[in-house]
Coordinates of C-alpha atoms and ligand atoms in Angstrom, one line a residue:
M793 CA 5.7 18.8 -27.6
S794 CA 3.1 21.0 -29.3
T795 CA 1.1 23.9 -28.0
F796 CA -2.7 24.0 -27.8
L797 CA -2.6 26.5 -30.7
E798 CA -0.5 24.1 -32.8
L799 CA -3.1 21.4 -32.2
G800 CA -5.6 23.5 -34.0
L801 CA -7.4 25.3 -31.2
K802 CA -8.4 28.9 -31.5
E803 CA -7.1 31.7 -29.4
P804 CA -10.2 32.2 -27.1
I805 CA -9.9 28.5 -26.1
N806 CA -6.1 28.8 -25.7
K807 CA -6.6 31.9 -23.5
A808 CA -9.0 30.0 -21.2
L809 CA -6.5 27.1 -20.9
T810 CA -3.7 29.6 -20.0
D811 CA -6.0 31.0 -17.3
L812 CA -6.4 27.5 -15.9
G813 CA -2.7 26.9 -15.8
Y814 CA -2.6 24.3 -18.6
E815 CA 0.8 25.0 -20.0
K816 CA 1.0 22.2 -22.5
P817 CA -1.2 19.4 -23.8
T818 CA -1.1 16.0 -22.2
V819 CA -0.4 12.9 -24.3
I820 CA -4.0 12.1 -24.8
Q821 CA -4.8 15.7 -25.7
E822 CA -2.0 15.7 -28.3
K823 CA -3.4 12.7 -29.9
A824 CA -7.1 13.3 -29.7
I825 CA -7.5 17.0 -30.4
P826 CA -6.1 17.1 -33.9
Q827 CA -7.7 13.8 -34.8
I828 CA -11.2 15.0 -33.8
I829 CA -10.7 18.4 -35.4
S830 CA -9.6 16.9 -38.7
S831 CA -11.7 13.9 -39.1
T832 CA -15.3 12.7 -38.5
T833 CA -14.2 9.1 -37.9
D834 CA -15.2 7.6 -34.6
L835 CA -12.6 7.4 -31.9
K836 CA -11.9 4.8 -29.3
A837 CA -9.5 6.1 -26.6
F838 CA -7.8 4.2 -23.9
A839 CA -7.5 6.8 -21.2
Q840 CA -7.7 6.8 -17.4
T841 CA -8.9 9.6 -15.2
G842 CA -6.0 12.0 -14.5
T843 CA -4.7 11.9 -18.1
G844 CA -6.5 15.0 -19.2
K845 CA -9.2 13.2 -21.1
T846 CA -12.0 15.7 -20.4
A847 CA -10.1 18.4 -22.3
A848 CA -9.1 15.8 -24.9
F849 CA -12.7 15.4 -26.1
S850 CA -14.3 18.7 -25.2
L851 CA -11.7 21.1 -26.6
P852 CA -12.1 19.9 -30.3
I853 CA -15.9 19.9 -29.8
L854 CA -15.7 23.6 -28.7
E855 CA -13.4 24.3 -31.6
L856 CA -15.9 22.9 -34.1
L857 CA -19.4 23.6 -32.8
D858 CA -21.6 26.3 -34.2
E859 CA -21.9 29.0 -31.5
N860 CA -24.8 30.6 -33.3
N861 CA -27.0 27.5 -33.4
G862 CA -28.8 26.7 -30.2
N863 CA -29.5 23.0 -30.9
V864 CA -27.8 20.3 -28.8
Q865 CA -24.7 19.5 -30.9
A866 CA -22.8 17.4 -28.4
I867 CA -24.0 14.9 -25.7
I868 CA -21.5 13.7 -23.2
L869 CA -22.5 10.8 -21.0
S870 CA -20.7 10.0 -17.8
P871 CA -21.3 7.4 -15.2
T872 CA -21.7 9.5 -12.0
R873 CA -23.3 12.7 -11.1
E874 CA -20.0 14.0 -9.6
L875 CA -18.1 13.3 -12.8
A876 CA -20.9 14.9 -14.9
V877 CA -20.7 18.0 -12.8
Q878 CA -17.0 18.1 -13.0
I879 CA -17.0 17.7 -16.8
G880 CA -19.7 20.3 -17.1
N881 CA -17.7 22.7 -15.0
N882 CA -14.5 22.0 -16.9
I883 CA -16.2 22.8 -20.2
K884 CA -17.6 26.0 -18.8
D885 CA -14.1 26.9 -17.9
F886 CA -12.8 26.0 -21.3
C887 CA -15.4 28.1 -23.1
K888 CA -15.0 31.1 -20.8
Y889 CA -14.2 33.3 -23.9
L890 CA -16.7 31.7 -26.2
K891 CA -19.6 33.9 -25.2
N892 CA -22.4 32.1 -27.1
V893 CA -21.6 28.6 -26.0
K894 CA -24.0 27.2 -23.4
V895 CA -23.5 24.0 -21.4
T896 CA -26.2 22.2 -19.4
T897 CA -25.5 19.4 -17.0
V898 CA -28.3 16.9 -16.2
Y899 CA -28.2 14.3 -13.5
G900 CA -30.6 12.6 -11.0
G901 CA -31.1 13.9 -7.5
S902 CA -31.5 17.5 -8.7
S903 CA -34.4 19.5 -10.0
M904 CA -35.6 18.2 -13.3
E905 CA -37.6 21.4 -13.9
E906 CA -34.5 23.5 -13.6
Q907 CA -32.6 21.3 -16.0
I908 CA -35.5 21.5 -18.5
R909 CA -35.5 25.3 -18.2
S910 CA -31.9 25.4 -18.9
L911 CA -32.3 23.1 -21.9
K912 CA -35.1 25.3 -23.3
K913 CA -32.8 28.3 -23.4
G914 CA -30.7 26.3 -25.9
S915 CA -27.5 24.5 -25.0
Q916 CA -25.0 23.3 -27.6
I917 CA -23.4 20.9 -25.1
V918 CA -25.3 18.6 -22.7
V919 CA -23.4 16.6 -20.1
G920 CA -25.5 14.0 -18.4
T921 CA -25.7 10.8 -16.4
P922 CA -27.4 8.0 -18.5
G923 CA -30.5 7.7 -16.3
R924 CA -31.5 11.4 -16.3
T925 CA -30.6 11.8 -19.9
V926 CA -33.0 9.1 -20.9
D927 CA -35.7 10.6 -18.6
L928 CA -35.3 13.9 -20.4
I929 CA -35.4 12.3 -23.8
N930 CA -38.6 10.5 -22.9
R931 CA -40.1 13.8 -21.8
R932 CA -39.1 15.3 -25.0
A933 CA -37.2 17.9 -23.1
L934 CA -33.9 16.8 -24.6
K935 CA -33.7 16.5 -28.4
L936 CA -30.7 14.8 -29.8
G937 CA -31.7 14.8 -33.5
N938 CA -28.9 17.3 -34.4
V939 CA -26.2 15.8 -32.4
Q940 CA -22.8 15.8 -34.1
W941 CA -20.7 14.3 -31.3
L942 CA -21.6 11.7 -28.8
V943 CA -19.0 11.2 -26.0
L944 CA -19.1 8.1 -23.8
D945 CA -16.9 8.9 -21.0
E946 CA -15.7 6.1 -18.7
A947 CA -17.7 3.6 -20.8
D948 CA -16.5 0.7 -18.8
E949 CA -17.7 2.2 -15.6
M950 CA -21.1 3.0 -17.1
L951 CA -21.5 -0.6 -18.1
N952 CA -20.3 -1.8 -14.7
M953 CA -23.0 0.3 -13.1
G954 CA -25.7 -1.3 -15.2
F955 CA -26.4 1.5 -17.7
K956 CA -26.4 -0.7 -20.8
D957 CA -30.1 -0.1 -21.6
E958 CA -29.8 3.6 -21.1
L959 CA -26.7 3.8 -23.3
D960 CA -28.7 1.9 -26.0
K961 CA -31.5 4.4 -25.8
V962 CA -29.3 7.5 -26.0
L963 CA -27.4 6.0 -28.9
D964 CA -30.7 5.3 -30.7
A965 CA -31.8 8.9 -30.2
T966 CA -28.8 10.3 -32.0
P967 CA -28.4 10.5 -35.7
D968 CA -26.2 8.0 -37.6
T969 CA -24.1 10.9 -38.9
K970 CA -22.7 11.7 -35.5
Q971 CA -19.1 11.1 -34.5
T972 CA -18.9 8.8 -31.5
L973 CA -16.0 9.3 -29.1
L974 CA -15.6 6.5 -26.6
F975 CA -13.2 6.9 -23.6
S976 CA -12.5 4.0 -21.4
A977 CA -9.8 2.9 -18.9
T978 CA -10.3 -0.7 -19.8
F979 CA -11.9 -2.5 -22.8
P980 CA -13.8 -5.5 -21.5
R981 CA -16.1 -7.5 -23.7
E982 CA -19.1 -5.2 -23.1
V983 CA -17.3 -2.1 -24.1
E984 CA -15.9 -3.8 -27.2
S985 CA -19.5 -4.8 -28.1
I986 CA -20.7 -1.2 -27.8
A987 CA -17.8 -0.2 -30.0
R988 CA -18.6 -2.9 -32.5
N989 CA -22.4 -2.2 -32.6
Y990 CA -22.4 1.6 -32.5
M991 CA -19.2 2.8 -34.0
T992 CA -17.9 2.7 -37.6
N993 CA -14.2 1.8 -38.1
P994 CA -13.1 3.7 -35.1
I995 CA -9.5 5.0 -34.8
E996 CA -7.8 3.9 -31.6
I997 CA -5.6 6.0 -29.5
T998 CA -4.1 5.5 -26.1
S999 CA -2.9 8.0 -23.5
G1000 CA 0.5 6.2 -23.6
Q1001 CA 1.8 7.1 -20.2
K1002 CA -1.1 6.3 -18.0
N1003 CA -0.7 7.7 -14.5
Q1004 CA 2.7 9.1 -15.1
G1005 CA 5.0 7.9 -12.4
A1006 CA 2.5 5.4 -11.1
E1007 CA 5.0 2.6 -11.2
N1008 CA 7.3 4.3 -8.8
V1009 CA 4.7 5.3 -6.3
S1010 CA 3.8 3.3 -3.2
H1011 CA 0.5 4.0 -1.5
E1012 CA 0.1 4.1 2.3
Y1013 CA -2.7 4.9 4.6
Y1014 CA -2.8 5.9 8.2
S1015 CA -5.9 5.6 10.4
V1016 CA -6.8 8.8 12.1
T1017 CA -9.6 10.7 13.6
E1018 CA -10.4 14.4 13.4
R1019 CA -8.5 14.7 16.7
T1020 CA -5.4 12.9 15.6
R1021 CA -5.3 13.9 11.9
Y1022 CA -3.0 17.0 12.3
P1023 CA -0.7 15.4 15.0
A1024 CA -0.3 12.4 12.7
L1025 CA 0.5 14.6 9.8
K1026 CA 3.3 16.3 11.8
R1027 CA 4.7 13.0 12.9
I1028 CA 4.8 11.7 9.4
A1029 CA 6.7 14.9 8.4
D1030 CA 9.0 14.5 11.4
L1031 CA 9.7 10.9 10.5
N1032 CA 11.0 12.0 7.2
P1033 CA 13.7 14.7 7.8
D1034 CA 14.3 15.3 4.1
I1035 CA 10.7 15.5 3.2
Y1036 CA 9.8 17.5 0.1
A1037 CA 6.1 17.2 -0.2
I1038 CA 2.7 18.6 -1.3
I1039 CA -0.1 18.2 1.3
F1040 CA -3.4 18.1 -0.6
C1041 CA -6.5 19.6 1.1
R1042 CA -10.0 19.7 -0.2
T1043 CA -10.9 23.3 0.4
R1044 CA -9.1 26.7 0.6
R1045 CA -10.0 27.0 4.2
E1046 CA -8.6 23.6 5.2
T1047 CA -5.5 24.4 3.2
Q1048 CA -4.9 27.7 4.9
E1049 CA -5.5 26.2 8.3
V1050 CA -3.1 23.3 7.9
A1051 CA -0.5 25.6 6.5
D1052 CA -0.9 28.1 9.3
N1053 CA -0.6 25.4 11.9
L1054 CA 2.5 23.9 10.3
I1055 CA 4.1 27.3 10.1
K1056 CA 3.2 28.1 13.6
D1057 CA 4.7 24.8 14.7
G1058 CA 8.0 25.6 13.0
Y1059 CA 7.8 23.7 9.8
S1060 CA 9.1 24.9 6.5
A1061 CA 5.7 25.2 4.9
D1062 CA 3.4 27.5 3.0
S1063 CA 0.0 27.4 1.3
L1064 CA -1.2 27.6 -2.2
H1065 CA -4.9 28.2 -3.0
G1066 CA -7.3 30.3 -5.0
D1067 CA -7.7 33.0 -2.3
L1068 CA -4.1 34.1 -2.9
S1069 CA -3.3 36.7 -5.5
Q1070 CA -1.5 35.6 -8.6
G1071 CA 1.7 37.4 -7.3
Q1072 CA 1.5 35.5 -4.0
R1073 CA 0.9 32.2 -5.8
D1074 CA 3.9 32.8 -8.0
S1075 CA 6.1 33.6 -5.1
V1076 CA 5.1 30.5 -3.1
M1077 CA 5.5 28.3 -6.2
G1078 CA 8.9 29.8 -6.8
K1079 CA 10.0 29.1 -3.3
F1080 CA 8.8 25.6 -3.4
R1081 CA 10.5 24.9 -6.7
K1082 CA 13.7 26.2 -5.2
K1083 CA 13.1 24.1 -2.1
T1084 CA 13.1 27.1 0.1
I1085 CA 9.9 25.6 1.3
Q1086 CA 9.8 21.9 2.0
I1087 CA 6.1 21.4 2.4
L1088 CA 3.5 23.0 0.2
V1089 CA -0.1 22.8 1.4
A1090 CA -2.4 23.1 -1.6
T1091 CA -5.8 22.6 -3.1
D1092 CA -6.1 20.3 -6.2
V1093 CA -6.9 23.2 -8.4
A1094 CA -4.0 25.5 -7.2
A1095 CA -1.4 22.7 -7.5
R1096 CA -2.5 21.9 -11.1
G1097 CA 0.1 23.9 -13.0
L1098 CA 2.9 23.0 -10.7
D1099 CA 5.3 20.6 -12.2
V1100 CA 7.9 19.4 -9.7
T1101 CA 9.8 16.2 -10.4
E1102 CA 11.5 15.4 -7.1
L1103 CA 8.7 15.2 -4.5
T1104 CA 9.4 12.6 -1.9
H1105 CA 5.8 12.5 -0.7
V1106 CA 2.3 13.4 -1.5
L1107 CA 0.2 13.7 1.6
N1108 CA -3.6 13.5 1.3
H1109 CA -4.7 15.4 4.4
K1110 CA -8.2 14.6 3.3
L1111 CA -9.1 12.5 0.2
P1112 CA -10.4 14.5 -2.7
D1113 CA -14.2 14.6 -3.2
Q1114 CA -13.7 13.1 -6.6
I1115 CA -11.8 10.0 -5.8
E1116 CA -10.5 10.0 -9.4
N1117 CA -8.4 13.1 -8.5
Y1118 CA -6.4 10.8 -6.2
T1119 CA -4.5 9.6 -9.3
H1120 CA -3.7 13.1 -10.2
R1121 CA -2.4 13.9 -6.7
S1122 CA -0.4 10.7 -6.3
G1123 CA 1.1 11.1 -9.8
R1124 CA 2.9 14.2 -8.5
T1125 CA 5.5 12.0 -6.9
G1126 CA 7.5 9.2 -8.3
R1127 CA 8.4 11.1 -11.4
A1128 CA 11.5 11.1 -13.6
G1129 CA 12.6 7.7 -12.3
N1130 CA 12.4 8.8 -8.6
K1131 CA 10.6 6.7 -6.0
G1132 CA 7.6 8.4 -4.3
V1133 CA 5.1 7.7 -1.5
S1134 CA 1.5 8.8 -1.5
I1135 CA 0.1 8.9 2.0
V1136 CA -3.5 9.1 2.9
L1137 CA -5.0 10.0 6.3
V1138 CA -8.4 8.4 6.7
N1139 CA -10.9 8.2 9.4
G1140 CA -13.2 5.2 9.8
K1141 CA -15.8 6.6 7.5
E1142 CA -13.4 7.5 4.7
K1143 CA -11.8 4.1 4.6
G1144 CA -14.4 2.8 2.2
K1145 CA -13.0 5.1 -0.4
L1146 CA -9.6 3.4 -0.4
R1147 CA -11.1 0.3 -2.0
Q1148 CA -12.6 2.4 -4.8
I1149 CA -9.2 4.1 -5.3
E1150 CA -7.4 0.8 -5.3
K1151 CA -9.6 -0.2 -8.3
I1152 CA -8.5 2.9 -10.2
I1153 CA -4.8 2.8 -9.4
Q1154 CA -4.7 -1.0 -9.6
K1155 CA -2.5 -1.1 -6.5
K1156 CA -3.1 -1.9 -2.9
F1157 CA -2.8 0.6 0.0
I1158 CA -0.4 -0.5 2.7
E1159 CA -1.6 0.2 6.2
S1160 CA 1.0 2.2 8.2
K1161 CA 1.0 3.0 11.8
V1162 CA 1.5 6.6 12.9
P1163 CA 5.1 6.6 14.1
S1164 CA 5.9 6.8 17.8
G1165 CA 8.0 9.5 19.3
K1166 CA 10.8 7.0 19.7
E1167 CA 10.8 6.0 16.0
I1168 CA 10.8 9.6 14.9
C1169 CA 13.8 10.5 17.2
Q1170 CA 15.7 7.5 16.0
N1171 CA 15.1 8.3 12.4
Q1172 CA 16.1 11.9 12.9
L1173 CA 19.2 10.9 14.8
M1174 CA 20.3 8.4 12.2
N1175 CA 19.7 10.9 9.4
L1176 CA 21.9 13.4 11.2
I1177 CA 24.6 10.9 11.7
D1178 CA 24.4 10.0 8.0
K1179 CA 24.8 13.6 7.2
V1180 CA 27.8 13.9 9.5
Q1181 CA 29.4 10.9 7.8
N1182 CA 28.9 12.3 4.3
I1183 CA 29.6 16.0 4.9
E1184 CA 32.6 17.4 3.0
V1185 CA 34.9 19.3 5.2
N1186 CA 36.2 22.5 3.7
E1187 CA 39.7 22.5 5.3
T1188 CA 40.8 25.8 4.0
Q1189 CA 37.7 27.7 5.3
I1190 CA 37.6 26.2 8.8
S1191 CA 41.3 25.8 9.4
E1192 CA 41.7 29.2 10.9
F1193 CA 39.0 28.5 13.5
L1194 CA 40.1 25.0 14.4
P1195 CA 42.9 25.8 16.9
S1196 CA 40.7 27.7 19.2
I1197 CA 37.9 25.2 18.9
F1198 CA 40.3 22.3 19.7
E1199 CA 41.6 24.3 22.7
K1200 CA 38.1 24.8 24.0
L1201 CA 37.1 21.2 23.7
E1202 CA 40.3 19.9 25.1
G1203 CA 39.6 17.5 27.9
L1204 CA 36.4 16.1 26.4
E1205 CA 36.5 12.5 25.6
R1206 CA 35.3 11.4 22.1
E1207 CA 32.2 9.7 23.5
E1208 CA 31.3 12.7 25.6
L1209 CA 31.8 15.0 22.7
I1210 CA 29.4 12.9 20.5
K1211 CA 26.8 12.9 23.2
K1212 CA 26.9 16.6 23.7
F1213 CA 26.8 17.3 20.0
V1214 CA 23.8 15.0 19.5
S1215 CA 22.1 16.4 22.5
L1216 CA 22.5 19.9 21.2
E1217 CA 20.8 18.9 18.0
F1218 CA 18.1 16.8 19.6
N1219 CA 17.2 17.8 23.1
T1220 CA 14.2 19.7 22.0
M1221 CA 12.8 17.0 19.8
L1222 CA 13.5 14.3 22.4
A1223 CA 11.8 16.4 25.1
Y1224 CA 8.9 17.1 22.8
Y1225 CA 8.3 13.4 22.1
E1226 CA 9.2 12.1 25.5
N1227 CA 5.6 11.5 26.6
A1228 CA 4.0 11.4 23.3
K1229 CA 0.9 9.2 23.2
D1230 CA 0.3 6.4 20.7
L1231 CA -1.8 8.1 18.1
N1232 CA -2.9 4.8 16.6
D1233 CA -4.5 3.8 19.9
L1234 CA -6.3 7.2 20.2
S1235 CA -7.5 6.9 16.6
S1236 CA -9.0 3.4 17.1
R1237 CA -10.8 4.6 20.2
D1238 CA -12.1 7.7 18.5
N1239 CA -13.0 5.8 15.4
S1240 CA -15.0 3.3 17.4
R1241 CA -17.0 6.1 18.9
A1242 CA -17.5 7.8 15.5
R1243 CA -18.5 4.5 14.0
A1244 CA -21.0 3.8 16.7
S1245 CA -22.8 7.1 15.8
D1246 CA -22.8 6.5 12.1
E1247 CA -26.5 6.0 11.3
N1248 CA -25.9 5.0 7.7
M1249 CA -24.0 1.9 8.5
T1250 CA -25.1 -1.5 9.9
R1251 CA -22.6 -3.2 12.1
F1252 CA -22.1 -6.9 11.7
F1253 CA -20.5 -9.5 13.9
I1254 CA -18.4 -12.2 12.2
N1255 CA -17.2 -15.3 14.0
I1256 CA -13.6 -15.2 12.8
G1257 CA -10.7 -13.0 13.9
R1258 CA -7.0 -12.5 14.2
K1259 CA -6.4 -16.0 15.4
D1260 CA -7.9 -17.3 12.2
N1261 CA -5.3 -15.1 10.3
L1262 CA -8.0 -12.6 9.4
N1263 CA -6.9 -9.1 8.5
P1264 CA -8.9 -6.2 7.1
G1265 CA -7.8 -7.0 3.5
K1266 CA -8.9 -10.6 3.8
L1267 CA -12.2 -9.6 5.4
I1268 CA -12.9 -7.2 2.6
G1269 CA -12.1 -9.9 0.1
L1270 CA -14.5 -12.3 1.9
I1271 CA -17.3 -9.7 1.9
N1272 CA -16.7 -9.0 -1.8
E1273 CA -16.8 -12.7 -2.7
Q1274 CA -20.4 -12.8 -1.4
N1275 CA -21.6 -10.6 -4.3
I1276 CA -23.6 -8.4 -2.1
G1277 CA -23.6 -5.5 -4.6
D1278 CA -21.3 -3.8 -7.0
K1279 CA -20.8 -0.6 -5.1
V1280 CA -21.6 -1.6 -1.6
E1281 CA -19.7 0.6 0.9
I1282 CA -17.8 -1.2 3.6
G1283 CA -17.3 1.0 6.7
S1284 CA -15.0 0.4 9.6
I1285 CA -13.5 -3.0 10.5
D1286 CA -12.5 -4.2 13.9
I1287 CA -10.5 -7.4 13.9
L1288 CA -10.3 -9.0 17.3
D1289 CA -8.7 -12.2 18.5
T1290 CA -11.5 -14.7 17.8
F1291 CA -14.2 -12.6 16.1
S1292 CA -14.5 -9.3 14.3
F1293 CA -16.9 -6.5 13.4
F1294 CA -17.5 -4.8 10.1
E1295 CA -19.9 -2.2 8.8
I1296 CA -21.9 -2.2 5.6
D1297 CA -24.1 0.4 4.1
K1298 CA -27.4 0.1 5.8
N1299 CA -29.2 -0.3 2.5
Y1300 CA -27.4 -3.6 2.0
E1301 CA -28.2 -5.0 5.5
D1302 CA -30.6 -7.7 4.3
K1303 CA -28.6 -8.6 1.2
T1304 CA -25.5 -9.1 3.4
L1305 CA -27.3 -11.4 5.7
S1306 CA -28.9 -13.4 3.0
A1307 CA -25.7 -13.6 0.9
F1308 CA -23.7 -15.1 3.8
L1309 CA -26.6 -17.4 4.6
E1310 CA -27.0 -18.7 1.1
N1311 CA -23.3 -18.9 0.2
Q1312 CA -22.3 -20.5 3.6
P1313 CA -18.7 -19.4 3.0
D1314 CA -15.7 -20.8 4.9
F1315 CA -12.5 -19.1 5.8
D1316 CA -9.4 -21.2 6.0
G1317 CA -11.7 -24.2 6.6
R1318 CA -13.7 -22.5 9.3
S1319 CA -17.4 -22.0 8.5
V1320 CA -18.3 -18.4 8.7
N1321 CA -21.4 -16.8 10.0
V1322 CA -22.5 -13.2 10.4
E1323 CA -25.0 -11.5 12.6
I1324 CA -26.2 -7.9 12.9
T1325 CA -24.9 -6.4 16.2
K1326 CA -26.6 -3.6 18.0
K1327 CA -24.6 -0.3 18.1
E1328 CA -24.0 1.0 21.5
R1329 CA -23.3 4.6 22.3
G1330 CA -19.6 5.0 23.1
G1331 CA -18.4 1.6 22.1
A1332 CA -17.7 -0.9 19.3
G1333 CA -20.4 -2.7 21.0
G1334 CA -22.9 -5.3 20.2
R1335 CA -24.0 -8.3 22.1
R1336 CA -20.5 -9.6 22.4
G1337 CA -18.5 -6.4 22.0
G1338 CA -20.2 -4.5 24.7
K1339 CA -18.2 -5.8 27.6
K1340 CA -14.8 -6.0 26.0
P1341 CA -15.2 -4.0 22.9
F1342 CA -11.6 -4.0 21.8
G1343 CA -10.6 -7.4 23.0
K1344 CA -8.4 -5.7 25.6
K1345 CA -8.2 -7.0 29.1
D1346 CA -9.0 -3.5 30.4
G1347 CA -11.7 -2.6 28.0
G1348 CA -14.8 -0.9 29.1
F1349 CA -16.4 2.5 28.7
G1350 CA -15.4 4.0 32.0
R1351 CA -11.7 3.4 31.5
R1352 CA -11.8 4.4 27.9
R1353 CA -13.4 7.7 28.7
S1354 CA -10.8 8.5 31.4
S1355 CA -7.9 7.6 29.1
D1356 CA -9.4 9.6 26.4
S1357 CA -9.4 12.7 28.5
S1358 CA -5.8 12.2 29.6
A1359 CA -5.0 11.6 26.0
S1360 CA -6.5 14.9 25.0
S1361 CA -4.6 16.8 27.7
S1362 CA -1.4 15.2 26.5
R1363 CA -2.3 16.3 23.0
R1364 CA -2.5 19.8 24.3
S1365 CA 0.9 19.6 25.9
S1366 CA 2.5 17.7 23.1
D1367 CA 1.3 17.1 19.6
S1368 CA -1.1 20.0 19.1
G1369 CA 1.4 22.5 20.1
S1370 CA 4.9 23.6 19.2
R1371 CA 7.7 21.2 19.9
R1372 CA 8.8 23.8 22.4
P1373 CA 5.9 24.2 24.7
E1374 CA 7.8 26.4 27.1
R1375 CA 7.8 29.2 24.5
R1376 CA 4.1 29.0 23.7
S1377 CA 3.2 31.7 26.1
D1378 CA 5.2 34.1 23.9
R1379 CA 2.8 33.5 21.0
P1380 CA -0.7 34.5 20.4
D1381 CA -3.2 31.7 21.2
R1382 CA -4.5 31.6 17.7
P1383 CA -2.3 31.6 14.6
D1384 CA -2.4 34.8 12.6
R1385 CA -4.2 33.4 9.6
S1386 CA -4.0 36.5 7.5
S1387 CA -0.4 37.2 7.9
R1388 CA 1.5 36.2 4.8
A1389 CA 4.4 38.2 6.0
S1390 CA 4.7 36.1 9.1
S1391 CA 4.7 32.9 7.1
E1392 CA 7.4 34.3 4.9
R1393 CA 9.4 35.3 7.9
S1394 CA 9.2 32.0 9.4
T1395 CA 10.0 30.0 6.3
G1396 CA 12.8 32.4 5.4
S1397 CA 14.6 32.0 8.7
D1398 CA 13.8 28.3 8.7
R1399 CA 15.8 27.8 5.6
N1400 CA 18.9 28.9 7.4
S1401 CA 18.5 26.6 10.4
G1402 CA 19.1 23.5 8.3
G1403 CA 17.9 20.1 9.5
F1404 CA 14.5 18.6 9.0
G1405 CA 10.9 19.3 7.9
R1406 CA 10.2 20.9 11.3
R1407 CA 12.7 23.8 11.5
R1408 CA 13.9 24.8 14.9
K1409 CA 13.4 28.4 15.8
E1410 CA 15.8 28.5 18.7
S1411 CA 19.4 29.7 18.6
Ligands
LIG2681 P1 -9.0 14.5 -16.4 O1 -8.3 13.3 -16.8 O2 -9.7 15.2 -17.5 O3 -9.9 14.3 -15.2 O4 -8.0 15.6 -15.9 C1 -7.2 15.4 -14.8 C2 -6.7 16.7 -14.3 O5 -5.7 17.3 -15.1 C3 -7.8 17.8 -14.1 O6 -7.6 18.4 -12.9 C4 -7.5 18.7 -15.2 O7 -7.9 20.0 -15.0 C5 -6.0 18.6 -15.4 N1 -5.5 18.8 -16.7 C6 -6.0 18.4 -17.9 N2 -5.2 18.7 -18.9 C7 -4.2 19.4 -18.4 C8 -3.1 20.1 -19.0 N3 -2.9 20.1 -20.3 N4 -2.3 20.8 -18.2 C9 -2.5 20.8 -16.9 N5 -3.5 20.2 -16.3 C10 -4.4 19.5 -17.0

């Protein structure tokens, strides 16, 4: 494995990469960087997001461009605004020590004037979405006559999104002498035709190991609400006594809060994010690598340099803003031949993103139910019994204590002894989960309320349901088959016995109706029809849904409200608190967010108590 310097990059770039925690090049970087540096031949790269492709194309450009020339020398096209911004920011990070290099990112939905001003100052690199790039070319604000590198990032996605004409225009605006670098996860006919028409004898490279570990990773999702997200997270940790996981969060604040709560609730956890000093980060990473900490709560950025091969789980407390980062997160587990599970907690609104991710990872998410208290206790007990069976007895060390122990336990039958021993280990957990509510039930109620208030979605009634063997996956398939639109977002889905509800982006309301009307689809021989249903405050509602929104005998708003309130009080006494509520009065009401020392204390002592993800603080 080479270093970045060995690939031909200069020290200022290498230094910036070190700052970012890039320790060694990825496969695609190893192949692309020297190739682009040493040759002007066009390049076709098969690379998915998460393989490090941004650095693969931008680092050699930074190496070669003329810092003292303010003309646009590289134009990078990317399909979405988010990706363009991400690429622009990445490049700014990479050229931190190249003082004269300027990068401008141009995309729709943001002030054109500001972008023009930035271009006028002279930028060697422009990153843009196709539409805005063409607008700026047409206004003569963006001049591509001196371009040496044209990068088409996620070319397949750009064509999927209908940017063929814009691509043609940008390609036409650049000189023939340029080097074209085309990055794509797939090479359908349209991408091949771009390559054929606009590239000259391109070299082909592939990232080799796409999504490292992807084969060994299964993907699960749990439906939650903001109320049940944290309790569900704890239950998942409790269900897996030997969990060794990273919990990914979107922001530093979210990361710190989740970590603080886990520590407060007795888990062997700690946080890793950009607000910590380098020393603190190194210390946390060291403890996690040594497994002194079982659960690391981290932001995407902070966890980047961390290479741990034995993670059992990756937990997505919230999905990343850039869904492409999901691959990067989930690829942290299932490495080196191990099996791994990537778990996502999603509320009703976030569910639509799962479909987009499925396209990227080319695998389906399995829906899982938040485990009940009984399932957790059973798992923990069986895990303990397995450990008892497998523990090696060190005869020489314990032999001197055994006579007095035998004497003390004399008179206890085998069965009684086992019961006492198990109770000693589990009374706290059994008591904690004794009256634990079904979080799945709470989530579906909460989600229904949240959905009802989502103004951007239109709720549809469909005349098929569970009795017709409909499930969410099949319903999504059926909706997709109607060709309503490429990127149409599907919101929450409620499958009831004989009919169901689903939500679609409001902008596609008419198209959805007309598509179903025109196509007249059937489902397992039953003709299907859909209608818009009115949203009602507080319920899954609609003409038919209003009275019995959830297909339950006892449905109805009054009842739901009252059970919700009892649910939240139970949450207070159970899931939102420590497993040992009787001790809570000892503790401050709010966790001490600033106290690193306290977190270290608790994780340190936790280590000694043995057992599961949630360490017991008693005895
Ligand atoms: P990309 O495929 O460019 O979206 O990169 C995926 C992620 O990997 C981003 O978070 C990058 O910052 C990170 N990354 C790229 N190259 C490296 C590297 N050599 N070492 C560590 N992280 C990297």
